[in-house]
Coordinates of C-alpha atoms in Angstrom, one line a residue:
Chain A
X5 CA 108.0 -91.5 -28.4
X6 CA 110.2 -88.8 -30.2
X7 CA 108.1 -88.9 -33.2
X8 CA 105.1 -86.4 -34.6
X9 CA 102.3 -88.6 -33.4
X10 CA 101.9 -86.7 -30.6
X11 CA 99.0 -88.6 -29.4
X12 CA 100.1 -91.6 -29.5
X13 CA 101.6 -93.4 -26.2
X14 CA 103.7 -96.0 -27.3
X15 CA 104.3 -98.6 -24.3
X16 CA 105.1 -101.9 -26.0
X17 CA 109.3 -101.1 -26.2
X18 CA 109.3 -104.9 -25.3
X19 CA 108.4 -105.6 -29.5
X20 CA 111.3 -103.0 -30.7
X21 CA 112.6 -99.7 -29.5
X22 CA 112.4 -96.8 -31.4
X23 CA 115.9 -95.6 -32.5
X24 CA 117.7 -93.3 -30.5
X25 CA 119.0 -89.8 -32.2
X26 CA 122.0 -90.4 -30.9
X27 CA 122.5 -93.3 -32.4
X28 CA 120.7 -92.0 -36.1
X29 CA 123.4 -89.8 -35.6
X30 CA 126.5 -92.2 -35.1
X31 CA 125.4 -94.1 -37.9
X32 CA 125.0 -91.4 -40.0
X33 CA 128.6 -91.3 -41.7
X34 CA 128.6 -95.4 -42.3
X35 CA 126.1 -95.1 -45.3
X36 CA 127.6 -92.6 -47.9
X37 CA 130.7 -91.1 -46.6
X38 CA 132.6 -94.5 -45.2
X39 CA 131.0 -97.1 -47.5
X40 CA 133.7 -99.3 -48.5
X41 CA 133.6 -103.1 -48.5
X42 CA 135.7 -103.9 -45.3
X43 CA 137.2 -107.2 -47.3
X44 CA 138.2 -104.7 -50.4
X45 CA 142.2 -103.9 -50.0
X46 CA 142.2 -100.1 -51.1
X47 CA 141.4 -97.1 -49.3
X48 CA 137.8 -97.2 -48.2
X49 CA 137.7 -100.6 -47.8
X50 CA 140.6 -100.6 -45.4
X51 CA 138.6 -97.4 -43.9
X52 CA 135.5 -99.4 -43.6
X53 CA 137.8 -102.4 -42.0
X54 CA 139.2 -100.3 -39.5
X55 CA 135.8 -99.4 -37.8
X56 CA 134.4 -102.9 -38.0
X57 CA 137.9 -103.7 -35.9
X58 CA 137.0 -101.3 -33.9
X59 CA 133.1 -101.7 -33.2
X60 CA 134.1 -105.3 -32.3
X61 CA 136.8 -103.8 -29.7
X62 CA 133.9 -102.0 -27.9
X63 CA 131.2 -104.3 -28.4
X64 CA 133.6 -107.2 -26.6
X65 CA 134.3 -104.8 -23.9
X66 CA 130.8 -104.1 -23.1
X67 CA 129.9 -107.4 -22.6
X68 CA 133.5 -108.5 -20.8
X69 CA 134.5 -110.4 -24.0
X70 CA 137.2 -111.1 -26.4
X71 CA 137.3 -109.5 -29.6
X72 CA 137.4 -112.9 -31.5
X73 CA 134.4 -114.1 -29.2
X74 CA 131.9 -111.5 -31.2
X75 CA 130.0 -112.4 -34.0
X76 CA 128.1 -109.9 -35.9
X77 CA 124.5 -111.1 -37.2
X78 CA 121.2 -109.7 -38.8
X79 CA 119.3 -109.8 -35.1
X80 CA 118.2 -111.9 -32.2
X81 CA 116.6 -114.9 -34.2
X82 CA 119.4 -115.6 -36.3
X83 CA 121.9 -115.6 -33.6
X84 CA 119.2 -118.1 -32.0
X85 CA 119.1 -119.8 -34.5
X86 CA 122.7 -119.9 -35.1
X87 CA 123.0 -121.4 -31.6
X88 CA 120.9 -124.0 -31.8
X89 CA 121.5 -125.4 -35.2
X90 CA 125.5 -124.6 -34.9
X91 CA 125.9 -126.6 -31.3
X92 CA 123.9 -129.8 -32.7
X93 CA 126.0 -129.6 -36.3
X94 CA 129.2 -129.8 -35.3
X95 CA 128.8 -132.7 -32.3
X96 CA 128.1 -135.5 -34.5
X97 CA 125.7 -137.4 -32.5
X98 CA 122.1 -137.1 -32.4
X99 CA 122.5 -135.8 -28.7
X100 CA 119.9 -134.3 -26.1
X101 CA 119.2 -130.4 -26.0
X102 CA 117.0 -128.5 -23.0
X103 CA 115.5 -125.4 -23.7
X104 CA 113.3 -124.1 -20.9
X105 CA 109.8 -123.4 -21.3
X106 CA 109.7 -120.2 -21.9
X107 CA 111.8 -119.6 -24.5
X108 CA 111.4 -117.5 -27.6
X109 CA 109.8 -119.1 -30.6
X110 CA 113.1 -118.7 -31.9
X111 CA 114.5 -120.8 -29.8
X112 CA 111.5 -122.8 -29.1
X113 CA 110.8 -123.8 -32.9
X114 CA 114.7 -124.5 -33.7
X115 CA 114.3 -127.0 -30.9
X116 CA 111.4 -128.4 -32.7
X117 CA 113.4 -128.7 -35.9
X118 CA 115.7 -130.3 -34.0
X119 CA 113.1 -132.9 -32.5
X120 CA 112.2 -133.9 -35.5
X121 CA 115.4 -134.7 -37.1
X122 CA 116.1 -137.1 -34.3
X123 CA 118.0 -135.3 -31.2
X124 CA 116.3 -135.1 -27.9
X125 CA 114.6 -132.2 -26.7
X126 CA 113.6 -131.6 -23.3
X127 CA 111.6 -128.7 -22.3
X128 CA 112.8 -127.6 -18.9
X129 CA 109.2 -126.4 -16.9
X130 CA 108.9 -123.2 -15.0
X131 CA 107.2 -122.2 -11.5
X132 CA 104.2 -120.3 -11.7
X133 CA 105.6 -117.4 -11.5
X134 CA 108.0 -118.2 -14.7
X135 CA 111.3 -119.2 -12.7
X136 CA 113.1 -122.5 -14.4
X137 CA 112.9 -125.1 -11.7
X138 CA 116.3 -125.6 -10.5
X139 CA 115.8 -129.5 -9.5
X140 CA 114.3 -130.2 -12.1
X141 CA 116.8 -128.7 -14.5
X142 CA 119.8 -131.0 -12.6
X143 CA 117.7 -134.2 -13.3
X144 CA 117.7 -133.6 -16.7
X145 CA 121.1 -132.6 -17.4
X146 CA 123.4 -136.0 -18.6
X147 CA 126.2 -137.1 -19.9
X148 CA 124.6 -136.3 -23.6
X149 CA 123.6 -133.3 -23.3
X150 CA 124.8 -131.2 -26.2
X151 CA 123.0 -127.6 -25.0
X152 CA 121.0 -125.4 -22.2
X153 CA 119.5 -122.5 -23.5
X154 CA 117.7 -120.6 -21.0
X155 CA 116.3 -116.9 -21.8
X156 CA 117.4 -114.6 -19.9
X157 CA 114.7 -112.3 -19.5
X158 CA 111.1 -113.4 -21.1
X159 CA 110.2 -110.9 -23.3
X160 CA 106.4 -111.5 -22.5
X161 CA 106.4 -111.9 -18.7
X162 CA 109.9 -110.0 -18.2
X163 CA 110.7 -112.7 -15.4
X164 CA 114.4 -112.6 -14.9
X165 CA 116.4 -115.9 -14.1
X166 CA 119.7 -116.1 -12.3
X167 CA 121.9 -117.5 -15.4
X168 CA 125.2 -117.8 -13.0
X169 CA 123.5 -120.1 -10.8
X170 CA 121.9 -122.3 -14.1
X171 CA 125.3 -121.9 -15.3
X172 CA 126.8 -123.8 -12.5
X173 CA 124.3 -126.5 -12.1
X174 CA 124.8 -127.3 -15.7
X175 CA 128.8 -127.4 -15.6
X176 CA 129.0 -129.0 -12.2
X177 CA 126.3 -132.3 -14.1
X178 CA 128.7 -132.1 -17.4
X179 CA 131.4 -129.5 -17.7
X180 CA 130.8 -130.5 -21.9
X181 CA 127.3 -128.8 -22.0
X182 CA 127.3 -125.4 -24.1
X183 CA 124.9 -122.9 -22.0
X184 CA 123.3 -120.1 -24.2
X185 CA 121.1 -117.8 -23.1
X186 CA 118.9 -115.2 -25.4
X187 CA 120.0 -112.0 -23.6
X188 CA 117.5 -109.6 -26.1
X189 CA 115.7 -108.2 -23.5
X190 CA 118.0 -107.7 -20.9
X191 CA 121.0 -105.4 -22.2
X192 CA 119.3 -102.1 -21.1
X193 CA 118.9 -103.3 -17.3
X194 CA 121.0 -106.3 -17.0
X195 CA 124.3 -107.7 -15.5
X196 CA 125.5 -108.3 -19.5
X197 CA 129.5 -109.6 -18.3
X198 CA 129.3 -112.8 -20.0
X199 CA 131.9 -114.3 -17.4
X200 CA 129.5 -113.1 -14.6
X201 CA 127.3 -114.9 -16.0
X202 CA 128.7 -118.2 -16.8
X203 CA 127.4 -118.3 -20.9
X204 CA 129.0 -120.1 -23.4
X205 CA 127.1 -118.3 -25.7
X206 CA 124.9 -114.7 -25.5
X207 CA 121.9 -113.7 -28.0
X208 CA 121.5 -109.6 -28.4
X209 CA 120.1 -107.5 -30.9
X210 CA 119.9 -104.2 -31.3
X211 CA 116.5 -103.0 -32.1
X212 CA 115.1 -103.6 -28.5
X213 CA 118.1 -101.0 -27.2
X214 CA 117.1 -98.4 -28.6
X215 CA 119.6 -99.0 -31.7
X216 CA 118.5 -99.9 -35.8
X217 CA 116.1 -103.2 -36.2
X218 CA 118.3 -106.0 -38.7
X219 CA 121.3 -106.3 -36.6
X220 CA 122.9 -108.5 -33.5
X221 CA 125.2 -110.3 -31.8
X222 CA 126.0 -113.7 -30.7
X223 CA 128.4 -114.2 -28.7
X224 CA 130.5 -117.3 -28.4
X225 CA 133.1 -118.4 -25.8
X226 CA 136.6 -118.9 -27.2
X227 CA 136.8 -122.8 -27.7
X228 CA 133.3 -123.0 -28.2
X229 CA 133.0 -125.9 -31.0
X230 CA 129.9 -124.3 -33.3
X231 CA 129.8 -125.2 -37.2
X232 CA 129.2 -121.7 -39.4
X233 CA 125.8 -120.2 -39.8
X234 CA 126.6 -118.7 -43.6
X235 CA 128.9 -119.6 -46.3
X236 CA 130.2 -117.8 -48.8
X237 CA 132.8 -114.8 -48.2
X238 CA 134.6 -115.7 -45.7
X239 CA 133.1 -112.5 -43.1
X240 CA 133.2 -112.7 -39.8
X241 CA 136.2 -115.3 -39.4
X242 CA 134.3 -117.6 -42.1
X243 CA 131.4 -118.1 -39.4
X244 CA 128.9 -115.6 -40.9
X245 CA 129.5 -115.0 -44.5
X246 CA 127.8 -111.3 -45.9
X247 CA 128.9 -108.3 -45.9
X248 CA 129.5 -106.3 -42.9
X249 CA 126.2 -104.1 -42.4
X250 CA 128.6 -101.2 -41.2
X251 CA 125.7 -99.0 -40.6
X252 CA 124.0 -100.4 -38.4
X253 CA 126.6 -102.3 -36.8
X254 CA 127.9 -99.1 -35.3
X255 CA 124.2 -97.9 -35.0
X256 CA 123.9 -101.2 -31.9
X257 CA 127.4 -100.6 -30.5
X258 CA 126.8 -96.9 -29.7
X259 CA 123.2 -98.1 -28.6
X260 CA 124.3 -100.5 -26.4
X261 CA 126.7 -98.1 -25.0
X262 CA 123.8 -95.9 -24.0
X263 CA 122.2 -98.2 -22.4
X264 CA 124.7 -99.4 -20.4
X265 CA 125.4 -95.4 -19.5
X266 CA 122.2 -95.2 -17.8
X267 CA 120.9 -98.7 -17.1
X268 CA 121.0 -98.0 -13.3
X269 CA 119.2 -94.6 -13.2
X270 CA 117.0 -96.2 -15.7
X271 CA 116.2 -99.4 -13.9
X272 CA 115.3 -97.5 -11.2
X273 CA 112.8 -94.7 -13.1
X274 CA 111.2 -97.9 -14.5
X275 CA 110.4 -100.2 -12.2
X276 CA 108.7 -97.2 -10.3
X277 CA 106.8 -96.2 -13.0
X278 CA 106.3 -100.3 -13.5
X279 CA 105.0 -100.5 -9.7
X280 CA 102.8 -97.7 -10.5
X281 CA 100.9 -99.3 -13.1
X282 CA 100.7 -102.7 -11.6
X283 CA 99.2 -101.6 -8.1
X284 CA 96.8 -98.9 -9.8
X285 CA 95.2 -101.9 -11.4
X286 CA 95.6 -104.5 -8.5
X287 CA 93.0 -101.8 -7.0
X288 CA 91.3 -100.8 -9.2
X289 CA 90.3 -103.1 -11.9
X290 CA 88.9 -106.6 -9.5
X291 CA 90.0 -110.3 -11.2
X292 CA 92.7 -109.0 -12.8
X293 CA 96.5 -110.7 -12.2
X294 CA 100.2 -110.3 -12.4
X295 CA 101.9 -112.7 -14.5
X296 CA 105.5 -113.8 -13.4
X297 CA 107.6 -112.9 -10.6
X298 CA 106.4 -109.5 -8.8
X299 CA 110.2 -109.0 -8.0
X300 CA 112.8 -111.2 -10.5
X301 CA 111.4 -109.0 -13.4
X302 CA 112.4 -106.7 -16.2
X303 CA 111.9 -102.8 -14.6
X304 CA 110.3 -102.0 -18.0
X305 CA 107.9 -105.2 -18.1
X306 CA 103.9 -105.3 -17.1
X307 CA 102.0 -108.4 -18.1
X308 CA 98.4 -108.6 -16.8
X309 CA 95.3 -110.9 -17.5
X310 CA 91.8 -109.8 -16.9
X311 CA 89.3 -112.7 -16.4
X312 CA 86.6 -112.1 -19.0
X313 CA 88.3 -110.5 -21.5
X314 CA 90.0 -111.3 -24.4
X315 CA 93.8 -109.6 -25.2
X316 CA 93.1 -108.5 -28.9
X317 CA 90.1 -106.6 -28.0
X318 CA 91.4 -105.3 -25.2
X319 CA 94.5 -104.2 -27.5
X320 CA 92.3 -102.9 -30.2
X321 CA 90.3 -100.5 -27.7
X322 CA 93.6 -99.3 -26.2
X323 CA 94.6 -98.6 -29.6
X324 CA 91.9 -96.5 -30.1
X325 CA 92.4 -94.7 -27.3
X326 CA 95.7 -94.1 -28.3
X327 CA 97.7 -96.6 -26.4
X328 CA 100.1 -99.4 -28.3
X329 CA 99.8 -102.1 -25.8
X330 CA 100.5 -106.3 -27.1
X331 CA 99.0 -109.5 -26.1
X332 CA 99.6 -113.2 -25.7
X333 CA 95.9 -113.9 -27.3
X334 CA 95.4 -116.7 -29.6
X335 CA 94.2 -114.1 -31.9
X336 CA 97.0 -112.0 -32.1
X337 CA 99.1 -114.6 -33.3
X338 CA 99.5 -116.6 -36.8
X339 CA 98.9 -119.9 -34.8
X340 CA 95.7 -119.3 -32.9
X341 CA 97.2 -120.6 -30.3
X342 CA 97.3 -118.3 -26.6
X343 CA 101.2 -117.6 -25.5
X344 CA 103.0 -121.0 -24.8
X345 CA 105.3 -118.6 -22.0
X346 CA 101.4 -117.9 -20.3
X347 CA 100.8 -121.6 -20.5
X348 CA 104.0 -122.9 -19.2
X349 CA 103.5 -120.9 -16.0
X350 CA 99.9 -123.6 -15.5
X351 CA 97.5 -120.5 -16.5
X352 CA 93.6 -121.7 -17.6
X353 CA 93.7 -120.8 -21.4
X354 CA 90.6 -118.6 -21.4
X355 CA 92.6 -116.3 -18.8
X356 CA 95.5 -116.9 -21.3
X357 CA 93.3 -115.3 -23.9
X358 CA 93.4 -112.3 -21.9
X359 CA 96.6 -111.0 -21.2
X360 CA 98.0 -108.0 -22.0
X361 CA 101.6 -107.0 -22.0
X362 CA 102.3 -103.2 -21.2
X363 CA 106.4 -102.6 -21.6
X364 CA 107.9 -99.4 -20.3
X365 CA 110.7 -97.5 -22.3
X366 CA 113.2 -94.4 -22.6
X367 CA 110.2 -91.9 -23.3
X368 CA 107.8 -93.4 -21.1
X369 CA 106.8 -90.9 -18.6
X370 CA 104.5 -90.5 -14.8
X371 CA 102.4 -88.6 -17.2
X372 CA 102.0 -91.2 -19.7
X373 CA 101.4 -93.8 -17.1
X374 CA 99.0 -92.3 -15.5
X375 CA 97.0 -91.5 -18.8
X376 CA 96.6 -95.5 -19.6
X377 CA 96.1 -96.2 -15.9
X378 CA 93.0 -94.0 -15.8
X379 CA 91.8 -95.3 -19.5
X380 CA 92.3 -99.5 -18.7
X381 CA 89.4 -99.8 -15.9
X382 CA 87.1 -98.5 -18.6
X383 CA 88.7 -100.4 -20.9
X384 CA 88.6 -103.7 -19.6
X385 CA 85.0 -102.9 -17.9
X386 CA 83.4 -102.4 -21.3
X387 CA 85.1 -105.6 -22.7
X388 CA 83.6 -107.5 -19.8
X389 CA 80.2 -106.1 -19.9
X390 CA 80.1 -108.2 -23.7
X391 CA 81.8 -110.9 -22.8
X392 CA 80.0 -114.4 -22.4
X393 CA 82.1 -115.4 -20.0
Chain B
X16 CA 97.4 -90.8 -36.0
X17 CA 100.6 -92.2 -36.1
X18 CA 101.0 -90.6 -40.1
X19 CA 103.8 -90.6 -41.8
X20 CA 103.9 -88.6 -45.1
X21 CA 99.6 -87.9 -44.8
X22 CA 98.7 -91.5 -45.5
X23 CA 96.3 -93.3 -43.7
X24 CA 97.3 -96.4 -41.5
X25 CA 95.3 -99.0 -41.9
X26 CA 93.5 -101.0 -39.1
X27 CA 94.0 -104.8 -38.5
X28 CA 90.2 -105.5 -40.4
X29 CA 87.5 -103.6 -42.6
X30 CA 86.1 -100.7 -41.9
X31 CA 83.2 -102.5 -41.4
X32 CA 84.5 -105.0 -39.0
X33 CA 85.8 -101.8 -37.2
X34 CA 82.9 -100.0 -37.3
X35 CA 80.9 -103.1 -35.4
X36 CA 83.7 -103.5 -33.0
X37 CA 83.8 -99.9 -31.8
X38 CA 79.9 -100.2 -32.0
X39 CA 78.6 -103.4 -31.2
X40 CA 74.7 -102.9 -31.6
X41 CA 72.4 -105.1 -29.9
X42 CA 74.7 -106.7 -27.1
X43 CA 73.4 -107.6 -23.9
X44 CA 74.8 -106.1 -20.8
X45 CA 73.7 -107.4 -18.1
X46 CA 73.6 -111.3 -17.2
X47 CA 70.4 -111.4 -19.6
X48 CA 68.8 -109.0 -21.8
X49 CA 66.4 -107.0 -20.6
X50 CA 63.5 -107.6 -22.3
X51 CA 61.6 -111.5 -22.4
X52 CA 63.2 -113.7 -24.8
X53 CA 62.0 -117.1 -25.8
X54 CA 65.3 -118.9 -27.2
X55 CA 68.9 -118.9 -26.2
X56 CA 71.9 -120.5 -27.7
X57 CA 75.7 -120.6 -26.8
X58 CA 78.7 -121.9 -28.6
X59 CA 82.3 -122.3 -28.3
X60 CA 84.6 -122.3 -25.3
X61 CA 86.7 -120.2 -23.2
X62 CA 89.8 -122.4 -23.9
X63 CA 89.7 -122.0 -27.6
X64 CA 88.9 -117.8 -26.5
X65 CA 85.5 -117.7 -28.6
X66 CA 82.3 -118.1 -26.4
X67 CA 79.0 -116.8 -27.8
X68 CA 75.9 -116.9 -26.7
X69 CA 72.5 -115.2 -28.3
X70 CA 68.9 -114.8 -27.0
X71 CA 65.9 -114.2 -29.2
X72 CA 62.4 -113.4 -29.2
X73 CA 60.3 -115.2 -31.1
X74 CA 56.6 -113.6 -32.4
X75 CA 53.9 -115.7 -34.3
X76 CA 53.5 -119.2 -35.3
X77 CA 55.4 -121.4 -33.7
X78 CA 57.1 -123.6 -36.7
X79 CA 58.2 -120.6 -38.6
X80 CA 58.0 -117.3 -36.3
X81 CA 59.4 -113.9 -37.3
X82 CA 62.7 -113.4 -35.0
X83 CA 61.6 -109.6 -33.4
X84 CA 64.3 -109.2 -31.1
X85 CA 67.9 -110.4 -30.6
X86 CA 70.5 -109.7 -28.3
X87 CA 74.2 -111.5 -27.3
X88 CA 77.2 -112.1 -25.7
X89 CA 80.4 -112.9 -27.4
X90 CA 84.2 -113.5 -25.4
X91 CA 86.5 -112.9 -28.0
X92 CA 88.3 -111.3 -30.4
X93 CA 87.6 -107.7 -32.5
X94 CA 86.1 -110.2 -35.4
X95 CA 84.3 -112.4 -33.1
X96 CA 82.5 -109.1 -31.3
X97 CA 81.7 -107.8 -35.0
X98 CA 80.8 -111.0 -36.4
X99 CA 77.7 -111.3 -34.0
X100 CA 76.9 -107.3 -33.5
X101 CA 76.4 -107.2 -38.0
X102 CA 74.5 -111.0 -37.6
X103 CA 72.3 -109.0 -34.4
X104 CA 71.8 -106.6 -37.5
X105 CA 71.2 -109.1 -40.1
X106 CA 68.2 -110.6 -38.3
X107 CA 66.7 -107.3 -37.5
X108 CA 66.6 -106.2 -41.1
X109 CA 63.0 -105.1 -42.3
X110 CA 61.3 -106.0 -39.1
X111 CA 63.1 -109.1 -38.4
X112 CA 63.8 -112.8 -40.3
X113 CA 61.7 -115.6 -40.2
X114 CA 63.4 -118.2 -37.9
X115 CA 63.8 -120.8 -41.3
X116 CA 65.4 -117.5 -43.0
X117 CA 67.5 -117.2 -40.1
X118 CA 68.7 -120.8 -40.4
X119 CA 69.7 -120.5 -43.4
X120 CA 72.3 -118.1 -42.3
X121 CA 76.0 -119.5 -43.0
X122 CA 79.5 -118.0 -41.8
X123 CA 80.5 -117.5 -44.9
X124 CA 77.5 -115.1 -45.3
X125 CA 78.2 -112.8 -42.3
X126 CA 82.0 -113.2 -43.6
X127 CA 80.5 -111.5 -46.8
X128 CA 78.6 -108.3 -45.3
X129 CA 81.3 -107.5 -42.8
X130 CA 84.0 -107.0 -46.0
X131 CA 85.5 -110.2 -45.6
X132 CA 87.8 -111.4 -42.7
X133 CA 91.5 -112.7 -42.9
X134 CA 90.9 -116.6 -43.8
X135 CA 92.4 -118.2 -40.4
X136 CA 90.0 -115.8 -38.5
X137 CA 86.8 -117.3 -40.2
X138 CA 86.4 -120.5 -38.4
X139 CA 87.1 -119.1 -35.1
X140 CA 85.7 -116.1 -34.5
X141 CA 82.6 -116.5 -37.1
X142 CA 80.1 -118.7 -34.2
X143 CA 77.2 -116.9 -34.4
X144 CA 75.3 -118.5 -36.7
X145 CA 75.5 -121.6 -35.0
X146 CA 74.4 -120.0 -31.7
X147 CA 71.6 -119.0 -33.6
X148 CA 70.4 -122.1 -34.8
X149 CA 70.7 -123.2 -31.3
X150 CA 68.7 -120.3 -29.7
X151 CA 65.6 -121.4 -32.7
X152 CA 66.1 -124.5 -31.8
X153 CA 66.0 -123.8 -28.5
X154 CA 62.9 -121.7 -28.8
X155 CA 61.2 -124.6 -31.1
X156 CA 61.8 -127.1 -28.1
X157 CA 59.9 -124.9 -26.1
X158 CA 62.3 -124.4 -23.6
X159 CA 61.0 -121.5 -22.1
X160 CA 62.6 -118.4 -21.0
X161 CA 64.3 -120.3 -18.2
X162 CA 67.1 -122.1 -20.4

């Protein structure tokens, strides 16, 4: 990372990004200099309107959308949320609504909300490798079906799913169905052309491209019927009342620009380094496995379990040894329960228990990948050599 | 590491907790501990990510022996690992408990001398003094040596 602690080697850009420079110094002007209200009618207000107009310009381009398709929001869970809730609000009937398995909790606990008030909710499986299953996806889809919402790329097991080809199965069963995908992972490697990829509606957020944590997108299609997420002033064509967070709305647009820049020599630089890691430890650590697809994933994404061990140890000695690594352990998360993305794929929970998610990034380097591929044998080994199972 | 302004980031548990975790004393190895042990016990499963398992030696009478040596296992978390290394210690403590003393033992006791633990982590990761009891038990049984 571009930060003092030297010593530190940061490979968990899957959680957030650190901000680029570049982009600290884009933003830099929005917080003193242009600071007007872009609603206010004088001077730096209109100043203030003017670069909203034109963030929304560029963010619409970069995603092959219309201006008045972009919605600005506080980050990837509230335009999930939005989604979700804002679909089911505005149809009137207590309709069905498929999320796949594999879905953010963001997604996934909307959809719970959603059970319980009385729609449907079907939970769309996965293969064992975390691809939706196709088939089973067409059954499901009726005649009162409200939503799909598919992720694009899993931010645990970085599997990658064709959204064009979902996209089509879902129209060609009911041409009515809204189809919105959480795109948060994908915008720095990603085809990101909405019409390329057949979505009604796109999730993105900033702070996992390298841009300011608090701010995102959704996107939704022209005609889209969706009710509004927040009332009150009127912003953001009276969908998303607040004020416009100027700032760091320009901070993700010139992110996301970057990314885009380079997402092809990028891709590339990653999924070698990616490769690297995940064939180091295929020989050298024994009972250890890839989770998700080998190929259909995320150039930045290793997830790994290691029979034996459990992930928040295995985190905690990493982070010892200077490494910020995550895990879909019970015990890293507020529910006790292991990953439901690890489950959905048909993994035992005690190997559940033991994964551990290494995610590549801008300042990840051979160097640095090397360093944690020669520390995780030892790692895991001593974990093992305590563990009762 | 990882400072900002000189202050000290703070770690997940207590300094305790840590302390057993980056130096678990008394753990077993191998398959079983080296030396001849007289009770073993196990709890929890795989599924639920806790499994621990202890062996003992027992010396002395047999209805109330002192505990001389104790060694474990433990799959799980950093407080699971710590939670049995400071019991291992526990028992030791001035030559070693009497198995009743060593009954007597409760999670919220081991909770205490490691410094506490964060509430949700207590009933999950704090097994080892029921695979205690079930190693005296086991040793009272007279299951010997061979489970």
């Amino acid at each position: 990372m571009n930060d003092n602690s030297k010593n530190i080697l940061y490979f968990d850009y899957a959680s957030t990004t650190p901000v680029d420079q570049r982009v600290v110094a884009a933003m830099e002007p929005y917080w003193y200099k242009v600071c007007g209200n872009p609603s206010s009618l004088h001077y730096k207000g209109r100043e203030a309107k003017d670069i909203l107009d034109e963030k929304r310009v560029e963010m619409a381009d970069l995603i092959g959308a219309k201006t008045n398709e972009i919605y600005f929001t506080s980050g990837g869970t509230e335009s999930n949320n939005w989604a979700l809730f804002g679909l089911v609000n505005v149809s009137g009937k207590k309709g069905q609504i498929i999320i796949s398995s594999i879905e953010h909790k963001s997604v996934l606990y909307p959809a719970n909300i959603l059970q319980k008030r009385g729609y449907t909710v079907e939970v769309c499986p996965v293969n064992k490798v975390g691809l939706v299953d196709l088939d089973k996806l067409e059954q499901l889809v009726g005649d009162n079906t409200i939503l799909v919402s598919v992720v694009y790329a899993n931010n645990e097991i970085g599997v990658v799913q064709d959204l064009n080809k979902i996209s089509k199965l879902i129209k060609k069963k009911n041409p009515d169905t809204y189809f919105h995908t959480d795109a948060c992972q994908a915008l720095n490697y990603l085809e990101t052309d909405v019409g390329k990829l057949g979505v009604d509606l796109m999730t993105f957020n900033a702070s996992k491209v390298y841009g300011p944590k608090g701010v995102g997108c959704l996107y939704i299609k022209e005609g889209v019927k969706i009710s509004p997420f927040l009332y009150g002033g009127g912003q953001e064509r009276a969908m998303r009342s607040g004020t416009e967070n100027l700032p760091l709305i320009v901070g993700m647009v010139e992110a996301i620009k970057i990314a885009r820049r380079i997402s092809t020599n990028e891709s590339s630089r990653l999924a070698l380094l990616r490769d690297k890691i995940i064939s180091r430890v295929k020989k050298e650590i024994p009972d250890s496995y890839l989770n998700g697809d080998g190929k259909k994933r995320l150039p930045n994404n290793v997830n790994l379990s290691f029979a034996g061990c459990e992930g928040e140890s295995l985190v905690l000695y990493l982070d010892e040894a200077g490494f910020c690594v995550s895990t879909g352990s019970a015990c890293s998360a507020s529910d006790l329960e292991p990953s439901h993305v690890l489950l959905a794929l048909g993994m035992k929970k005690g190997l559940a228990h033991g994964s551990l998610r290494i995610s590549l990034g801008r300042w990840t380097n051979e160097e640095g990948v090397d360093r944690l591929s020669d520390v995780l044998p030892g790692v895991v080994e001593k974990v093992r050599m305590m563990s009762a199972i | 590491m990882g400072d900002v302004n000189n202050k000290k980031v703070s770690w997940v548990y207590s300094d305790i907790v840590k302390d057993h975790f980056m130096n678990p004393r008394n753990f077993v190895a191998g398959e079983g501990p080296e030396w001849e042990y007289n009770g073993v016990g196990e709890v929890g499963s795989p599924a639920c990510g806790d499994v621990m398992r202890i062996w003992i030696k027992v010396e002395g009478q047999k209805s109330n022996g002192k505990i001389t040596k104790i060694g474990w296992k433990t799959f799980g978390c950093a407080s699971a690992i710590a939670s049995t290394s400071i019991l291992s210690e526990m028992v030791l403590k001035d030559g070693g408990m009497s198995t009743d003393e060593a009954k007597r033992i409760k999670a919220k006791d081991i909770v205490q001398v490691l410094g506490g633990l964060p509430k949700k982590k207590i009933h999950c990761s704090v097994l080892g003094d029921q695979a205690l009891i079930k190693a005296i038990k086991n040793y009272e049984l007279g299951i010997e040596n061979n489970e």
